[in-house]
PDB file of C-alpha atoms in Angstrom:
ATOM      1  CA  UNK A   1      91.031  91.448 121.920  1.00 92.00           C
ATOM      2  CA  UNK A   2      91.053  95.044 123.107  1.00 93.00           C
ATOM      3  CA  UNK A   3      93.659  95.615 125.802  1.00 89.00           C
ATOM      4  CA  UNK A   4      92.900  99.280 126.409  1.00 91.00           C
ATOM      5  CA  UNK A   5      91.248 102.443 125.145  1.00 96.00           C
ATOM      6  CA  UNK A   6      92.452 105.980 125.789  1.00 96.00           C
ATOM      7  CA  UNK A   7      91.466 109.481 124.742  1.00 98.00           C
ATOM      8  CA  UNK A   8      92.978 112.898 125.430  1.00 98.00           C
ATOM      9  CA  UNK A   9      92.287 116.512 124.521  1.00 98.00           C
ATOM     10  CA  UNK A  10      94.952 119.234 124.519  1.00 98.00           C
ATOM     11  CA  UNK A  11      94.250 122.942 124.233  1.00 96.00           C
ATOM     12  CA  UNK A  12      96.507 124.777 121.778  1.00 95.00           C
ATOM     13  CA  UNK A  13      96.592 127.784 124.125  1.00 94.00           C
ATOM     14  CA  UNK A  14      98.410 125.664 126.735  1.00 93.00           C
ATOM     15  CA  UNK A  15     101.216 124.921 124.290  1.00 95.00           C
ATOM     16  CA  UNK A  16     101.481 128.554 123.201  1.00 93.00           C
ATOM     17  CA  UNK A  17     101.334 129.963 126.754  1.00 94.00           C
ATOM     18  CA  UNK A  18     103.963 127.680 128.289  1.00 92.00           C
ATOM     19  CA  UNK A  19     106.192 127.761 125.237  1.00 93.00           C
ATOM     20  CA  UNK A  20     106.657 125.649 122.156  1.00 94.00           C
ATOM     21  CA  UNK A  21     110.297 124.890 122.969  1.00 94.00           C
ATOM     22  CA  UNK A  22     109.368 123.537 126.419  1.00 95.00           C
ATOM     23  CA  UNK A  23     106.890 121.084 124.878  1.00 96.00           C
ATOM     24  CA  UNK A  24     109.178 120.214 121.950  1.00 95.00           C
ATOM     25  CA  UNK A  25     111.748 118.952 124.445  1.00 95.00           C
ATOM     26  CA  UNK A  26     109.240 117.336 126.819  1.00 96.00           C
ATOM     27  CA  UNK A  27     106.989 115.573 124.306  1.00 97.00           C
ATOM     28  CA  UNK A  28     108.761 115.039 120.992  1.00 98.00           C
ATOM     29  CA  UNK A  29     111.295 112.376 120.065  1.00 96.00           C
ATOM     30  CA  UNK A  30     114.213 113.248 117.820  1.00 96.00           C
ATOM     31  CA  UNK A  31     112.314 112.016 114.738  1.00 95.00           C
ATOM     32  CA  UNK A  32     109.219 113.990 115.721  1.00 97.00           C
ATOM     33  CA  UNK A  33     111.326 117.132 116.254  1.00 96.00           C
ATOM     34  CA  UNK A  34     112.675 116.773 112.706  1.00 95.00           C
ATOM     35  CA  UNK A  35     109.110 116.661 111.373  1.00 94.00           C
ATOM     36  CA  UNK A  36     108.155 119.657 113.509  1.00 96.00           C
ATOM     37  CA  UNK A  37     111.158 121.651 112.266  1.00 95.00           C
ATOM     38  CA  UNK A  38     109.780 121.407 108.711  1.00 95.00           C
ATOM     39  CA  UNK A  39     106.551 123.174 109.705  1.00 95.00           C
ATOM     40  CA  UNK A  40     106.864 126.871 108.819  1.00 95.00           C
ATOM     41  CA  UNK A  41     104.493 128.600 111.265  1.00 94.00           C
ATOM     42  CA  UNK A  42     104.742 128.563 115.057  1.00 93.00           C
ATOM     43  CA  UNK A  43     101.003 128.005 115.416  1.00 93.00           C
ATOM     44  CA  UNK A  44     101.153 124.954 113.138  1.00 95.00           C
ATOM     45  CA  UNK A  45     104.150 123.654 115.125  1.00 96.00           C
ATOM     46  CA  UNK A  46     102.153 124.118 118.337  1.00 96.00           C
ATOM     47  CA  UNK A  47      99.263 122.143 116.836  1.00 96.00           C
ATOM     48  CA  UNK A  48     101.659 119.377 115.761  1.00 96.00           C
ATOM     49  CA  UNK A  49     103.017 119.209 119.315  1.00 97.00           C
ATOM     50  CA  UNK A  50      99.511 119.303 120.820  1.00 97.00           C
ATOM     51  CA  UNK A  51      98.493 116.347 118.660  1.00 97.00           C
ATOM     52  CA  UNK A  52     101.510 114.297 119.736  1.00 98.00           C
ATOM     53  CA  UNK A  53     100.922 115.283 123.360  1.00 97.00           C
ATOM     54  CA  UNK A  54      97.282 114.150 123.187  1.00 98.00           C
ATOM     55  CA  UNK A  55      98.275 110.902 121.451  1.00 98.00           C
ATOM     56  CA  UNK A  56     100.882 109.982 124.043  1.00 96.00           C
ATOM     57  CA  UNK A  57      98.564 110.816 126.950  1.00 95.00           C
ATOM     58  CA  UNK A  58      95.873 108.650 125.322  1.00 96.00           C
ATOM     59  CA  UNK A  59      98.404 105.808 125.046  1.00 94.00           C
ATOM     60  CA  UNK A  60      99.265 106.120 128.732  1.00 92.00           C
ATOM     61  CA  UNK A  61      95.566 105.946 129.594  1.00 92.00           C
ATOM     62  CA  UNK A  62      95.010 102.931 127.342  1.00 92.00           C
ATOM     63  CA  UNK A  63      97.951 101.146 128.955  1.00 88.00           C
ATOM     64  CA  UNK A  64      96.654 102.101 132.417  1.00 81.00           C
ATOM     65  CA  UNK A  65     100.211 103.167 133.167  1.00 67.00           C
ATOM     66  CA  UNK A  66      99.620 106.836 133.882  1.00 59.00           C
ATOM     67  CA  UNK A  67     102.061 108.363 136.383  1.00 57.00           C
ATOM     68  CA  UNK A  68     104.517 105.489 136.151  1.00 69.00           C
ATOM     69  CA  UNK A  69     107.977 105.288 134.679  1.00 75.00           C
ATOM     70  CA  UNK A  70     106.685 105.651 131.112  1.00 81.00           C
ATOM     71  CA  UNK A  71     108.187 108.526 129.194  1.00 88.00           C
ATOM     72  CA  UNK A  72     106.839 110.543 126.286  1.00 93.00           C
ATOM     73  CA  UNK A  73     109.963 109.547 124.376  1.00 93.00           C
ATOM     74  CA  UNK A  74     109.027 105.852 124.670  1.00 92.00           C
ATOM     75  CA  UNK A  75     106.523 106.462 121.860  1.00 95.00           C
ATOM     76  CA  UNK A  76     106.733 108.226 118.509  1.00 96.00           C
ATOM     77  CA  UNK A  77     103.776 109.389 116.461  1.00 97.00           C
ATOM     78  CA  UNK A  78     104.943 109.381 112.870  1.00 95.00           C
ATOM     79  CA  UNK A  79     103.370 109.620 109.433  1.00 90.00           C
ATOM     80  CA  UNK A  80     103.383 106.866 106.844  1.00 90.00           C
ATOM     81  CA  UNK A  81     104.028 107.653 103.181  1.00 90.00           C
ATOM     82  CA  UNK A  82     100.283 107.881 102.589  1.00 92.00           C
ATOM     83  CA  UNK A  83      99.905 110.469 105.364  1.00 85.00           C
ATOM     84  CA  UNK A  84      98.336 108.332 108.078  1.00 89.00           C
ATOM     85  CA  UNK A  85      99.714 108.497 111.592  1.00 92.00           C
ATOM     86  CA  UNK A  86     101.102 105.461 113.340  1.00 94.00           C
ATOM     87  CA  UNK A  87     102.836 104.766 116.634  1.00 96.00           C
ATOM     88  CA  UNK A  88     106.350 103.424 116.930  1.00 94.00           C
ATOM     89  CA  UNK A  89     107.552 102.332 120.357  1.00 92.00           C
ATOM     90  CA  UNK A  90     110.483 100.846 122.219  1.00 84.00           C
ATOM     91  CA  UNK A  91     108.256 100.085 125.228  1.00 81.00           C
ATOM     92  CA  UNK A  92     109.003  96.393 125.689  1.00 75.00           C
ATOM     93  CA  UNK A  93     105.989  95.590 127.881  1.00 78.00           C
ATOM     94  CA  UNK A  94     103.572  96.444 125.070  1.00 80.00           C
ATOM     95  CA  UNK A  95     102.364  93.265 123.428  1.00 76.00           C
ATOM     96  CA  UNK A  96      99.859  94.615 120.981  1.00 84.00           C
ATOM     97  CA  UNK A  97      99.004  96.954 118.150  1.00 91.00           C
ATOM     98  CA  UNK A  98      98.274 100.614 118.816  1.00 94.00           C
ATOM     99  CA  UNK A  99      95.497 102.072 116.683  1.00 96.00           C
ATOM    100  CA  UNK A 100      95.542 105.873 116.730  1.00 97.00           C
ATOM    101  CA  UNK A 101      93.260 108.548 115.383  1.00 96.00           C
ATOM    102  CA  UNK A 102      93.809 112.276 115.833  1.00 96.00           C
ATOM    103  CA  UNK A 103      91.848 115.380 114.928  1.00 96.00           C
ATOM    104  CA  UNK A 104      92.425 119.111 115.311  1.00 95.00           C
ATOM    105  CA  UNK A 105      90.408 122.294 115.456  1.00 96.00           C
ATOM    106  CA  UNK A 106      91.708 125.844 115.716  1.00 93.00           C
ATOM    107  CA  UNK A 107      91.783 125.464 119.509  1.00 96.00           C
ATOM    108  CA  UNK A 108      92.199 121.771 120.339  1.00 97.00           C
ATOM    109  CA  UNK A 109      93.943 118.549 119.408  1.00 97.00           C
ATOM    110  CA  UNK A 110      92.245 115.275 120.247  1.00 98.00           C
ATOM    111  CA  UNK A 111      93.624 111.743 120.060  1.00 98.00           C
ATOM    112  CA  UNK A 112      92.015 108.381 120.647  1.00 98.00           C
ATOM    113  CA  UNK A 113      93.895 105.128 121.003  1.00 97.00           C
ATOM    114  CA  UNK A 114      92.800 101.516 120.970  1.00 97.00           C
ATOM    115  CA  UNK A 115      95.388  98.912 121.915  1.00 94.00           C
ATOM    116  CA  UNK A 116      94.701  95.482 120.516  1.00 92.00           C
ATOM    117  CA  UNK A 117      96.525  92.309 121.423  1.00 85.00           C
TER     118      UNK A 117
END
């Protein structure tokens, strides 16, 4: 049964204009920051952050918990050994599986989430 669907689009320019370090701290967990640190170019780091930002906003929308006490650090968007992204969470109220897909262009990162329970 589908519990929620969410989608979000983030413009790379927003990340670059307001500062990568600001968004690194705001959006990324410690594990995500380690992944980001291994990316050599600032533009690629900004795209990594934009993707995680879009994913977490899509999760909030799917949970219908936008503007509540949820925190970006309650969720991690990580990569499995085969390269696919998955969501890890310590959000105890979530009783389901989060399916995530992300895509990027030169200007945007988009994420869609389906929560199944």
